[in-house]
CSV table of C-alpha atoms in Angstrom, one decimal:
chain,number,residue,atom,x,y,z
J,6,MET,CA,90.0,120.5,118.0
J,7,ASN,CA,91.7,121.6,122.0
J,8,THR,CA,90.7,118.4,123.1
J,9,TYR,CA,91.8,115.6,120.4
J,10,MET,CA,95.8,117.6,120.2
J,11,ASN,CA,95.8,117.4,123.3
J,12,TYR,CA,94.9,113.9,122.6
J,13,ILE,CA,97.5,113.2,119.9
J,14,THR,CA,100.5,115.3,122.1
J,15,GLU,CA,99.5,112.2,125.0
J,16,GLU,CA,99.7,109.6,122.7
J,17,LEU,CA,102.8,111.4,120.3
J,18,LYS,CA,104.6,110.3,123.8
J,19,ALA,CA,102.8,107.4,124.0
J,20,LEU,CA,104.1,106.1,120.9
J,21,THR,CA,107.8,107.4,120.6
J,22,SER,CA,108.7,106.0,124.6
J,23,ILE,CA,108.1,102.2,123.0
J,24,PRO,CA,111.4,101.8,120.9
J,25,SER,CA,110.0,100.0,117.4
J,26,PRO,CA,112.9,99.9,114.9
J,27,SER,CA,111.9,98.1,111.5
J,28,GLY,CA,111.2,93.9,112.1
J,29,PHE,CA,110.6,94.9,116.4
J,30,THR,CA,107.4,96.4,116.2
J,31,LYS,CA,105.1,93.9,118.5
J,32,GLU,CA,105.0,96.0,121.4
J,33,VAL,CA,104.1,98.9,120.0
J,34,THR,CA,101.3,97.6,117.9
J,35,VAL,CA,100.1,95.6,121.2
J,36,HIS,CA,99.5,99.8,121.9
J,37,VAL,CA,97.8,101.0,119.4
J,38,HIS,CA,95.1,98.0,119.4
J,39,LYS,CA,94.2,98.4,122.9
J,40,VAL,CA,94.0,102.2,122.1
J,41,LEU,CA,91.5,101.1,119.4
J,42,THR,CA,90.0,98.7,121.8
J,43,ASP,CA,89.7,101.0,123.9
J,44,MET,CA,88.1,103.6,122.1
J,45,GLY,CA,85.3,100.2,121.4
J,46,TYR,CA,86.2,99.7,117.2
J,47,GLU,CA,87.6,96.5,116.4
J,48,PRO,CA,90.7,96.4,115.7
J,49,TYR,CA,92.9,93.3,114.1
J,50,PHE,CA,96.6,92.3,113.1
J,51,SER,CA,97.6,90.7,110.1
J,52,ASN,CA,100.7,88.4,109.8
J,53,LYS,CA,103.1,90.7,109.6
J,54,GLY,CA,101.7,92.7,112.2
J,55,ASN,CA,100.1,95.7,110.9
J,56,VAL,CA,97.1,97.1,112.9
J,57,HIS,CA,93.7,97.6,110.3
J,58,VAL,CA,90.6,99.2,111.6
J,59,THR,CA,87.2,100.1,110.4
J,60,LEU,CA,86.8,103.6,111.5
J,61,GLY,CA,82.5,102.8,109.3
J,62,GLY,CA,81.1,104.0,106.2
J,63,GLU,CA,80.2,102.6,103.0
J,64,GLU,CA,81.2,102.1,99.5
J,65,ASN,CA,83.9,103.0,97.9
J,66,PRO,CA,85.9,102.4,101.1
J,67,LEU,CA,89.1,105.0,101.5
J,68,LEU,CA,91.6,103.1,102.8
J,69,LEU,CA,94.3,105.5,105.4
J,70,ALA,CA,98.1,103.9,106.3
J,71,ALA,CA,100.2,105.0,109.3
J,72,HIS,CA,103.5,103.7,109.6
J,73,LEU,CA,104.5,102.4,113.7
J,74,ASP,CA,108.5,101.3,112.2
J,75,THR,CA,111.1,103.8,112.4
J,76,LEU,CA,114.6,104.0,112.2
J,77,GLY,CA,116.9,101.9,114.3
J,78,ALA,CA,120.0,99.4,113.9
J,79,MET,CA,121.0,96.1,114.6
J,80,VAL,CA,124.1,94.4,116.5
J,81,ARG,CA,126.0,93.3,112.6
J,82,SER,CA,128.9,91.9,115.4
J,83,ILE,CA,130.1,92.0,118.6
J,84,LYS,CA,133.8,93.5,118.5
J,85,ASP,CA,137.0,92.1,120.7
J,86,ASN,CA,137.1,94.8,122.5
J,87,GLY,CA,133.3,93.8,123.9
J,88,ARG,CA,131.2,96.7,121.6
J,89,LEU,CA,129.2,96.7,119.0
J,90,ARG,CA,129.5,97.4,115.0
J,91,PRO,CA,126.0,98.4,114.4
J,92,THR,CA,124.2,97.7,110.4
J,93,THR,CA,120.9,100.2,110.1
J,94,LEU,CA,117.9,99.7,110.0
J,95,GLY,CA,115.4,101.8,107.0
J,96,GLY,CA,117.8,104.9,105.5
J,97,HIS,CA,119.5,105.9,108.6
J,98,GLN,CA,121.5,108.5,109.4
J,99,TRP,CA,124.7,108.1,111.3
J,100,THR,CA,125.8,111.5,111.4
J,101,THR,CA,123.4,112.7,113.6
J,102,CYS,CA,123.9,109.7,116.3
J,103,ASP,CA,127.8,110.1,117.0
J,104,GLY,CA,126.7,110.5,120.3
J,105,GLU,CA,123.2,109.0,121.1
J,106,ASN,CA,122.5,107.2,123.8
J,107,CYS,CA,120.6,103.6,123.1
J,108,THR,CA,119.3,100.8,123.9
J,109,VAL,CA,119.9,97.6,123.3
J,110,HIS,CA,117.2,94.4,123.3
J,111,THR,CA,118.6,90.9,123.4
J,112,ARG,CA,115.7,88.1,122.1
J,113,ASP,CA,115.6,86.6,126.4
J,114,GLY,CA,114.3,90.4,126.4
J,115,LYS,CA,117.3,91.9,129.0
J,116,VAL,CA,117.6,95.5,128.4
J,117,TYR,CA,120.9,97.0,128.1
J,118,THR,CA,121.7,100.6,127.3
J,119,GLY,CA,124.2,101.9,126.1
J,120,VAL,CA,126.0,105.5,123.9
J,121,VAL,CA,126.5,105.0,120.1
J,122,LEU,CA,130.4,106.9,119.0
J,123,ASN,CA,132.6,106.8,116.1
J,124,THR,CA,135.1,104.8,116.7
J,125,GLU,CA,138.5,108.3,117.8
J,126,PRO,CA,135.3,110.2,119.8
J,127,SER,CA,137.8,112.6,121.6
J,128,ALA,CA,138.7,116.0,121.0
J,129,HIS,CA,142.1,115.5,123.3
J,130,VAL,CA,142.9,111.8,121.9
J,131,SER,CA,142.2,111.5,118.1
J,132,ASP,CA,145.2,112.6,115.8
J,133,GLU,CA,142.6,112.4,113.3
J,134,LYS,CA,139.0,112.5,113.3
J,135,ALA,CA,137.0,109.1,112.2
J,136,GLU,CA,134.3,109.6,109.7
J,137,ARG,CA,130.8,109.1,110.7
J,138,LYS,CA,130.1,106.1,108.7
J,139,GLU,CA,128.8,103.2,109.7
J,140,ALA,CA,132.0,101.1,109.8
J,141,ASN,CA,133.3,103.9,112.1
J,142,MET,CA,130.6,103.7,114.5
J,143,GLU,CA,130.3,101.6,117.2
J,144,ILE,CA,128.0,101.3,120.7
J,145,LEU,CA,129.6,101.8,124.0
J,146,LEU,CA,127.4,99.0,126.9
J,147,ASP,CA,126.9,101.0,130.1
J,148,GLU,CA,128.5,97.5,131.9
J,149,ASN,CA,131.6,96.7,133.1
J,150,VAL,CA,132.0,95.3,129.3
J,151,ASN,CA,136.8,94.5,127.9
J,152,THR,CA,136.5,91.5,125.5
J,153,LYS,CA,133.8,89.9,123.8
J,154,GLU,CA,133.4,86.5,125.6
J,155,ASP,CA,132.0,90.0,128.7
J,156,THR,CA,129.7,91.2,125.9
J,157,LYS,CA,128.4,87.8,124.5
J,158,ALA,CA,128.1,86.8,128.8
J,159,LEU,CA,125.3,89.4,129.3
J,160,GLY,CA,123.8,87.2,126.6
J,161,ILE,CA,124.0,90.2,123.9
J,162,GLN,CA,124.1,89.0,120.2
J,163,VAL,CA,123.6,89.5,116.8
J,164,GLY,CA,120.8,90.4,115.3
J,165,ASP,CA,119.3,92.1,118.5
J,166,ILE,CA,118.5,95.6,117.9
J,167,ILE,CA,119.4,98.7,118.7
J,168,SER,CA,117.7,101.9,119.7
J,169,MET,CA,117.7,105.5,119.9
J,170,ASP,CA,116.6,107.4,122.2
J,171,PRO,CA,113.0,109.8,121.0
J,172,ARG,CA,114.0,112.8,123.1
J,173,THR,CA,109.8,113.8,123.1
J,174,THR,CA,109.5,117.4,123.9
J,175,VAL,CA,106.3,120.0,123.7
J,176,THR,CA,106.9,123.8,124.1
J,177,LYS,CA,104.9,125.7,125.3
J,178,SER,CA,105.1,128.2,121.6
J,179,GLY,CA,103.5,124.3,119.9
J,180,TYR,CA,106.9,123.1,118.9
J,181,ILE,CA,107.2,119.4,118.6
J,182,LYS,CA,110.5,118.0,118.7
J,183,SER,CA,112.1,113.6,118.8
J,184,ARG,CA,113.3,111.7,116.9
J,185,PHE,CA,110.8,109.2,114.9
J,186,LEU,CA,107.8,111.6,114.1
J,187,ASP,CA,108.1,110.3,111.0
J,188,ASP,CA,106.0,108.4,111.3
J,189,LYS,CA,104.7,108.4,114.8
J,190,LEU,CA,103.3,112.1,114.6
J,191,SER,CA,100.9,111.4,112.1
J,192,ALA,CA,100.3,107.4,113.3
J,193,ALA,CA,98.8,110.4,115.8
J,194,ILE,CA,96.6,112.0,114.5
J,195,LEU,CA,95.3,108.5,113.3
J,196,LEU,CA,94.4,107.6,116.4
J,197,GLY,CA,93.0,111.3,116.7
J,198,LEU,CA,90.4,111.0,114.5
J,199,ALA,CA,89.1,107.5,115.3
J,200,LYS,CA,88.6,109.3,118.3
J,201,MET,CA,87.4,112.7,117.0
J,202,VAL,CA,84.5,110.7,115.1
J,203,LYS,CA,83.6,108.4,118.3
J,204,GLU,CA,83.4,110.8,120.4
J,205,GLU,CA,81.3,113.0,117.5
J,206,ASN,CA,79.0,110.4,115.9
J,207,ILE,CA,80.8,111.8,112.3
J,208,GLN,CA,78.3,110.5,109.1
J,209,LEU,CA,81.4,109.2,107.3
J,210,LYS,CA,80.7,109.8,103.1
J,211,ARG,CA,82.4,106.4,102.8
J,212,LYS,CA,84.1,103.4,104.4
J,213,VAL,CA,86.7,104.6,106.2
J,214,SER,CA,89.6,102.5,108.0
J,215,LEU,CA,93.2,102.8,108.9
J,216,LEU,CA,96.0,100.7,108.7
J,217,PHE,CA,98.8,101.3,110.8
J,218,THR,CA,102.3,99.8,109.1
J,219,VAL,CA,105.1,98.0,110.9
J,220,TYR,CA,108.1,97.3,107.6
J,221,GLU,CA,107.7,101.2,106.5
J,222,GLU,CA,111.1,102.2,106.5
J,223,VAL,CA,112.1,99.1,104.3
J,224,GLY,CA,110.2,99.3,101.3
J,225,HIS,CA,107.3,97.3,102.3
J,226,GLY,CA,104.7,98.2,105.8
J,227,GLY,CA,101.9,98.5,102.7
J,228,CYS,CA,102.5,95.9,99.5
J,229,PHE,CA,99.4,94.0,101.8
J,230,ILE,CA,95.2,96.0,102.2
J,231,PRO,CA,92.5,94.8,102.3
J,232,GLU,CA,91.2,93.6,98.6
J,233,ASP,CA,88.3,96.3,98.9
J,234,THR,CA,90.1,99.6,98.8
J,235,LYS,CA,89.2,101.8,96.3
J,236,GLU,CA,91.4,104.9,97.7
J,237,MET,CA,94.6,105.4,99.4
J,238,LEU,CA,95.9,108.1,101.5
J,239,SER,CA,100.1,107.1,103.0
J,240,VAL,CA,99.7,110.2,106.0
J,241,ASP,CA,103.3,110.4,107.0
J,242,MET,CA,105.2,113.1,107.1
J,243,GLY,CA,105.8,116.5,104.9
J,244,CYS,CA,109.5,117.3,104.4
J,245,VAL,CA,110.1,119.9,104.9
J,246,GLY,CA,113.5,122.5,103.3
J,247,ALA,CA,115.3,123.8,100.8
J,248,ASP,CA,112.8,124.1,98.0
J,249,LEU,CA,110.4,123.2,99.1
J,250,GLU,CA,106.9,125.5,100.6
J,251,CYS,CA,106.0,124.2,103.4
J,252,THR,CA,106.8,125.0,107.0
J,253,GLU,CA,106.0,123.4,110.5
J,254,ARG,CA,103.3,125.0,111.0
J,255,GLN,CA,100.6,123.3,107.5
J,256,VAL,CA,100.2,120.5,106.6
J,257,SER,CA,101.7,119.1,103.1
J,258,ILE,CA,100.4,118.0,100.1
J,259,CYS,CA,103.0,115.9,97.6
J,260,ALA,CA,102.0,115.7,94.0
J,261,LYS,CA,105.1,113.3,93.2
J,262,ASP,CA,107.7,111.9,94.9
J,263,SER,CA,110.8,109.8,93.8
J,264,GLY,CA,107.7,107.2,92.3
J,265,GLY,CA,105.8,109.8,90.8
J,266,PRO,CA,103.4,111.0,90.5
J,267,TYR,CA,100.2,110.9,92.9
J,268,ASN,CA,97.3,110.4,91.0
J,269,TYR,CA,96.4,113.5,90.6
J,270,ASP,CA,92.0,113.4,90.6
J,271,VAL,CA,93.1,111.9,94.6
J,272,THR,CA,95.9,115.0,94.8
J,273,SER,CA,93.7,117.8,93.1
J,274,ALA,CA,90.5,116.7,96.0
J,275,LEU,CA,92.9,117.0,99.4
J,276,ILE,CA,94.1,120.7,97.5
J,277,LYS,CA,90.0,121.5,97.4
J,278,THR,CA,88.9,120.8,100.6
J,279,ALA,CA,92.0,122.3,101.6
J,280,LYS,CA,91.5,125.6,100.3
J,281,GLU,CA,87.5,125.2,100.7
J,282,ASN,CA,88.0,125.0,104.4
J,283,SER,CA,90.4,128.0,104.4
J,284,LEU,CA,93.3,125.4,105.9
J,285,ASP,CA,97.3,126.9,106.2
J,286,PHE,CA,98.3,123.5,103.7
J,287,ALA,CA,101.7,123.5,101.1
J,288,ILE,CA,102.0,121.9,97.8
J,289,ASP,CA,105.8,120.2,97.6
J,290,VAL,CA,107.7,117.1,95.6
J,291,TYR,CA,110.3,115.5,97.3
J,292,PRO,CA,112.6,113.9,95.2
J,293,HIS,CA,113.2,111.1,97.7
J,294,TYR,CA,111.0,110.3,99.5
J,295,CYS,CA,108.8,106.8,99.2
J,296,SER,CA,105.2,106.3,100.8
J,297,ASP,CA,103.8,103.3,102.6
J,298,VAL,CA,100.8,103.9,99.8
J,299,GLU,CA,103.9,103.0,96.2
J,300,ALA,CA,104.1,99.7,98.1
J,301,THR,CA,100.9,99.3,97.7
J,302,LEU,CA,101.2,100.2,94.4
J,303,LYS,CA,104.4,98.1,93.2
J,304,SER,CA,102.0,95.1,95.3
J,305,GLY,CA,99.9,95.2,92.1
J,306,TYR,CA,96.4,96.6,94.3
J,307,ASP,CA,94.1,98.9,92.2
J,308,VAL,CA,94.0,102.4,93.7
J,309,SER,CA,93.9,106.0,93.6
J,310,HIS,CA,96.6,106.9,96.3
J,311,GLY,CA,97.7,110.7,97.6
J,312,LEU,CA,100.0,112.2,100.4
J,313,ILE,CA,99.7,114.2,103.1
J,314,GLY,CA,101.4,115.1,106.9
J,315,PRO,CA,102.1,117.1,109.3
J,316,GLY,CA,105.7,119.3,107.7
J,317,VAL,CA,109.1,117.5,109.5
J,318,TYR,CA,111.6,119.4,109.2
J,319,ALA,CA,115.3,117.4,109.5
J,320,SER,CA,113.5,114.3,108.6
J,321,HIS,CA,115.5,111.0,109.4
J,322,ASN,CA,117.5,113.1,111.9
J,323,TYR,CA,116.0,114.9,115.4
J,324,GLU,CA,113.3,116.4,114.6
J,325,ARG,CA,110.7,119.3,114.6
J,326,SER,CA,107.1,119.7,114.3
J,327,HIS,CA,104.5,122.0,115.6
J,328,ALA,CA,100.8,121.8,117.2
J,329,ASP,CA,99.2,124.3,114.5
J,330,GLY,CA,100.8,121.5,111.4
J,331,VAL,CA,99.6,118.6,114.0
J,332,ARG,CA,95.5,120.8,114.0
J,333,ASN,CA,96.4,121.7,109.4
J,334,THR,CA,96.6,117.6,108.9
J,335,LEU,CA,93.5,116.9,111.2
J,336,ALA,CA,91.8,118.9,110.4
J,337,LEU,CA,92.0,118.7,106.3
J,338,LEU,CA,91.5,114.6,107.0
J,339,LYS,CA,88.4,115.3,109.5
J,340,ALA,CA,86.6,116.7,105.9
J,341,TYR,CA,88.0,115.3,103.1
J,342,ILE,CA,86.0,112.1,105.0
J,343,SER,CA,83.0,113.7,106.7
């Protein structure tokens, strides 16, 4: 298991190092496609850019889905002073990004660094603090620009993508800290599972496929899946916080979120599997959560569904998990498919 844990950690670092706000995911999907191809699988891209791969097995197809897109922003307008006004991509929280380093990606391939700040960031200057909401946030480029024309001359335009620095780190005590653990941590876990199935020649009790989606943060990542799918598990983040039982060291099994209850039999089977394998897990209800599989159901697919993931604290913020949560999630997935 430690070999795969090390692999998942390194793959997480690789994934978080590739900027991929919703709508800007080609580089990260090419990376995942290559990783799976190098393992000996035959992944393919969907028209919308999702990556799909079958691990093996026959009958009663199970689909495991994680998303590669992240929160981020887009240039809404260029101000007269050369600074950028952003618009959010996904459920972005500007209160968590004030003072964060960022990168602007132009459509002709240029890259510029900058910093996210509110319009009154200096304690020694401002009479009143600006509320940290989108209308009061701006991107200061690390370039000598003072006018709208200066910024446009760099090739920056409305619609350019803005990505936040992930600041990924893993402590000796096993804590994993980064932006975008939602959901690149679970994407790395699925890659670790694929590696385990191949190297250990695991006999799958059914047809098992993986789906890496690219529009989850804006609500339609999982709206198209293979027609033969019978069951789908969204492998996303487990929430940690007030009124929840899950910790960063557990695998979370979600019974209900904002879209309603998950399939009773699937959830019960996941709980039973976790108990039989003596895994550290929690069952929780997430009142402000929506997953890829709900997009699947709303698109009319007749599938049973579930949701699991490693516990992640401070979702849509600078997030934190733990190697034990990863280990329990990987072990639950392995037991469930073999």
